Short mmCIF file of C-alpha atoms in Angstrom, two decimals:
data_model
loop_
_atom_site.label_atom_id
_atom_site.label_comp_id
_atom_site.label_asym_id
_atom_site.label_seq_id
_atom_site.Cartn_x
_atom_site.Cartn_y
_atom_site.Cartn_z
CA MET C 1 86.77 128.39 -121.36
CA ASP C 2 86.29 125.43 -123.61
CA PRO C 3 83.03 123.57 -122.41
CA ARG C 4 84.42 120.27 -123.02
CA ARG C 5 87.15 121.07 -120.27
CA ILE C 6 84.57 121.79 -118.16
CA LEU C 7 82.34 119.46 -118.45
CA ARG C 8 85.20 116.68 -117.59
CA SER C 9 86.17 118.41 -114.58
CA ARG C 10 83.24 118.40 -113.36
CA ARG C 11 82.63 114.70 -114.34
CA VAL C 12 86.54 114.12 -112.18
CA TRP C 13 84.84 116.32 -109.14
CA ILE C 14 81.61 114.61 -108.97
CA SER C 15 83.61 111.01 -109.42
CA ALA C 16 85.64 111.93 -106.07
CA ILE C 17 82.72 113.23 -104.67
CA ALA C 18 81.40 109.37 -105.13
CA VAL C 19 84.25 107.88 -104.31
CA LEU C 20 84.44 109.04 -100.58
CA ALA C 21 81.27 109.09 -99.50
CA VAL C 22 81.27 105.19 -99.79
CA VAL C 23 84.62 104.98 -98.81
CA VAL C 24 82.32 106.90 -95.82
CA LEU C 25 80.25 105.89 -95.94
CA THR C 26 80.37 101.96 -96.54
CA PRO C 27 82.29 101.71 -92.97
CA THR C 28 79.68 103.01 -90.97
CA ALA C 29 76.80 100.35 -93.08
CA TRP C 30 78.83 97.17 -92.87
CA ALA C 31 78.76 99.01 -88.31
CA ARG C 32 75.13 99.49 -87.98
CA LEU C 33 74.02 96.39 -89.23
CA SER C 34 76.64 94.17 -87.88
CA ALA C 35 75.36 96.02 -84.17
CA LEU C 36 71.87 96.00 -85.60
CA GLY C 37 69.70 94.35 -82.63
CA ARG C 38 72.02 94.39 -80.19
CA ILE C 39 72.52 97.67 -78.47
CA SER C 40 70.65 98.78 -74.92
CA ASP C 41 70.31 100.76 -71.50
CA VAL C 42 71.56 98.66 -68.65
CA GLU C 43 67.75 97.11 -68.46
CA GLY C 44 67.76 95.52 -72.57
CA ALA C 45 70.89 93.91 -71.96
CA PRO C 46 71.26 89.75 -71.55
CA GLU C 47 72.92 88.28 -69.70
CA ARG C 48 76.45 87.69 -69.95
CA ASP C 49 79.40 85.90 -67.83
CA VAL C 50 81.34 89.00 -68.66
CA ALA C 51 81.51 92.85 -69.81
CA LEU C 52 83.49 94.56 -71.44
CA VAL C 53 84.03 97.67 -69.86
CA LEU C 54 86.08 100.04 -73.36
CA GLY C 55 89.21 102.39 -71.11
CA ALA C 56 87.20 106.85 -72.59
CA GLY C 57 90.86 109.15 -71.61
CA LEU C 58 92.27 109.81 -68.00
CA TRP C 59 92.67 113.29 -66.33
CA SER C 60 96.13 114.45 -65.38
CA ASP C 61 94.96 113.73 -62.06
CA GLY C 62 95.05 109.61 -63.12
CA SER C 63 90.85 110.12 -62.59
CA PRO C 64 88.81 108.90 -64.65
CA THR C 65 87.24 111.07 -68.09
CA PRO C 66 83.73 111.70 -67.99
CA PHE C 67 82.65 109.83 -71.02
CA LEU C 68 84.99 106.40 -69.24
CA ALA C 69 83.54 107.30 -65.96
CA GLY C 70 79.99 106.80 -68.07
CA ARG C 71 81.19 103.57 -69.49
CA LEU C 72 82.31 102.50 -65.45
CA ASP C 73 78.86 103.67 -64.00
CA ARG C 74 76.33 101.08 -66.97
CA ALA C 75 79.86 99.05 -65.81
CA ALA C 76 78.83 99.04 -62.06
CA GLU C 77 74.74 98.74 -62.66
CA LEU C 78 75.00 95.42 -64.83
CA TYR C 79 76.88 93.63 -62.24
CA ARG C 80 74.99 95.28 -59.66
CA ARG C 81 72.01 93.87 -61.07
CA GLY C 82 73.47 91.01 -61.40
CA LYS C 83 73.55 90.46 -65.68
CA VAL C 84 77.51 90.01 -65.68
CA LYS C 85 79.43 88.23 -63.77
CA VAL C 86 82.74 89.70 -64.44
CA LEU C 87 84.79 92.89 -65.61
CA LEU C 88 87.37 92.83 -68.27
CA VAL C 89 88.78 96.57 -67.81
CA SER C 90 90.72 97.61 -71.52
CA GLY C 91 92.04 100.77 -71.86
CA ASP C 92 95.88 102.47 -71.91
CA ASN C 93 98.54 101.23 -69.97
CA GLY C 94 101.87 102.07 -72.17
CA ARG C 95 103.36 104.02 -70.50
CA THR C 96 104.41 103.52 -66.17
CA ALA C 97 102.50 106.74 -65.44
CA TYR C 98 99.37 106.55 -67.86
CA ASP C 99 97.07 103.18 -66.49
CA GLU C 100 94.26 103.50 -67.33
CA PRO C 101 92.71 99.41 -66.21
CA THR C 102 94.19 100.41 -62.57
CA ALA C 103 91.89 103.72 -62.71
CA MET C 104 88.81 101.55 -63.83
CA ARG C 105 89.35 99.08 -61.05
CA ALA C 106 89.32 101.40 -58.32
CA TYR C 107 86.25 103.75 -59.42
CA LEU C 108 84.24 99.93 -59.56
CA VAL C 109 86.12 98.57 -56.32
CA ALA C 110 85.13 102.17 -55.11
CA ARG C 111 81.33 102.03 -55.89
CA GLY C 112 81.31 98.23 -54.51
CA VAL C 113 82.38 96.05 -57.16
CA PRO C 114 84.41 93.55 -56.13
CA VAL C 115 87.99 93.66 -56.48
CA GLY C 116 88.21 90.18 -57.75
CA ALA C 117 85.62 90.45 -59.83
CA VAL C 118 87.21 93.20 -61.37
CA VAL C 119 90.43 92.06 -64.32
CA LEU C 120 92.83 94.08 -65.80
CA ASP C 121 94.00 93.69 -69.72
CA HIS C 122 96.91 96.05 -70.00
CA ALA C 123 97.50 96.65 -73.55
CA GLY C 124 93.44 97.77 -75.60
CA PHE C 125 95.01 101.27 -77.38
CA ASP C 126 92.61 100.80 -79.20
CA THR C 127 89.02 99.42 -79.45
CA TRP C 128 90.05 96.48 -81.98
CA ASP C 129 92.96 95.43 -79.55
CA SER C 130 90.89 95.26 -77.12
CA CYS C 131 88.68 92.89 -78.26
CA VAL C 132 91.19 90.59 -79.94
CA ARG C 133 92.37 90.44 -76.76
CA ALA C 134 89.81 89.92 -74.50
CA ARG C 135 88.84 86.48 -77.65
CA ARG C 136 92.07 85.29 -77.84
CA ILE C 137 94.00 86.38 -74.87
CA PHE C 138 91.27 86.04 -71.84
CA GLY C 139 88.94 84.00 -73.61
CA VAL C 140 85.78 85.72 -73.82
CA THR C 141 83.40 83.98 -76.31
CA SER C 142 80.73 85.74 -74.74
CA ALA C 143 80.40 89.42 -73.54
CA VAL C 144 77.91 92.45 -72.60
CA VAL C 145 80.08 95.51 -74.37
CA VAL C 146 80.29 98.25 -72.44
CA SER C 147 80.37 102.01 -74.12
CA GLN C 148 78.89 105.64 -74.93
CA TYR C 149 75.92 105.77 -77.68
CA PHE C 150 77.79 106.50 -80.28
CA HIS C 151 81.21 104.22 -80.51
CA LEU C 152 78.79 101.16 -79.97
CA PRO C 153 77.13 100.18 -82.63
CA ARG C 154 81.80 100.28 -84.26
CA ALA C 155 82.80 98.68 -81.04
CA VAL C 156 79.68 95.98 -80.64
CA ALA C 157 80.55 95.28 -84.65
CA LEU C 158 84.12 95.20 -83.90
CA CYS C 159 84.03 92.37 -81.03
CA ARG C 160 81.54 89.99 -83.21
CA ARG C 161 83.84 90.49 -85.32
CA ALA C 162 87.08 88.74 -83.66
CA GLY C 163 84.94 86.45 -82.02
CA ILE C 164 82.51 87.51 -79.91
CA ASP C 165 78.97 87.07 -79.30
CA ALA C 166 78.56 90.62 -78.64
CA HIS C 167 76.28 92.87 -76.88
CA GLY C 168 76.71 96.80 -76.81
CA VAL C 169 74.99 98.59 -73.58
CA GLY C 170 75.55 101.65 -74.38
CA HIS C 171 76.34 105.92 -71.82
CA SER C 172 75.38 109.25 -72.82
CA PRO C 173 76.63 112.16 -72.04
CA PRO C 174 74.38 114.49 -70.33
CA HIS C 175 75.42 117.49 -73.21
CA ARG C 176 75.11 117.39 -76.84
CA GLU C 177 78.11 119.18 -77.29
CA PRO C 178 80.03 115.58 -76.14
CA ASN C 179 77.69 114.02 -77.78
CA LEU C 180 78.47 115.04 -81.40
CA TYR C 181 81.45 115.98 -80.87
CA GLY C 182 81.43 111.53 -80.29
CA TYR C 183 79.19 110.64 -84.09
CA VAL C 184 81.86 112.95 -85.76
CA ARG C 185 84.89 111.32 -84.80
CA GLU C 186 83.53 108.18 -85.82
CA VAL C 187 83.41 108.53 -88.71
CA PRO C 188 87.11 108.09 -89.67
CA ALA C 189 87.42 105.44 -86.63
CA THR C 190 84.47 103.04 -88.60
CA VAL C 191 86.97 104.12 -91.83
CA LYS C 192 89.94 102.67 -89.26
CA ALA C 193 88.08 99.85 -88.52
CA MET C 194 87.32 98.31 -91.20
CA GLY C 195 90.75 98.49 -92.88
CA ASP C 196 91.55 96.77 -89.35
CA VAL C 197 89.13 93.77 -90.02
CA LEU C 198 90.09 93.78 -93.86
CA LEU C 199 94.00 93.77 -93.00
CA ASN C 200 93.13 90.84 -90.02
CA ARG C 201 95.25 93.73 -88.28
CA ASP C 202 96.70 92.03 -84.56
CA PRO C 203 96.86 94.18 -81.97
CA ARG C 204 99.82 95.22 -80.54
CA PHE C 205 100.76 93.50 -77.95
CA LEU C 206 99.43 90.22 -77.46
CA GLY C 207 101.49 87.61 -75.53
CA PRO C 208 100.04 84.02 -73.88
CA ARG C 209 96.65 83.08 -73.24
CA GLU C 210 95.70 84.58 -69.50
CA ARG C 211 93.39 83.12 -66.60
CA GLY C 212 92.38 85.52 -65.26
CA VAL C 213 89.00 85.70 -66.34
CA ASP C 214 88.28 82.22 -66.06
CA ASP C 215 89.22 82.83 -62.08
CA ALA C 216 87.25 85.23 -62.01
CA LEU C 217 84.64 83.24 -62.91
CA ALA C 218 85.10 80.69 -60.71
CA ARG C 219 85.67 82.49 -58.19
CA SER C 220 81.56 83.79 -58.93
CA PRO C 221 78.95 83.63 -56.71
CA GLY C 222 77.04 80.27 -57.88
CA GLN C 223 79.75 78.83 -59.88
CA PRO C 224 81.72 75.70 -58.14
#
């Protein structure tokens, strides 16, 4: 075979690998730099009025998956410790038989969070939608974002881009395999996230301004 053709072929492959590396690594670097110094456990979380709790799926019986239950446990702990006053739970309610936010509220109330401190966002179909809706529909400008640690760099970066001063509080699954799956999944998810940011994509649903968070804060202890 012609050595020049072999050399050209190698150059093409090297160039393709280099482009792929840039496409994959640039969004990851952006997310991690955006979230630098803004992720902690519950103890290290700053006091904010609102915690934004992101959906993570339901079982067929309507109960939260382990990922979602872990997030809700962290959110309930934030509330009990007085770190936040209101929990905005944002998830998928795209069809009648599947209602993440209502299931999230039921889980929190069963663990001692007052029902009046939980506000539902029924159109949080992905992280970007949840962050943009929290800012534009519910008027949230500062929040603790609750998710798994592997998801928090992307979640914090997107919420900051949406106009929210965000700090992430994480949950770590007890087994290695879910964590490994989560970190691998974050690679394409972060590429998509950067695309959402660059395109300034609107959420699937917007709608009028809602006062759920404002009203819950007005009812919270210490408020007039």
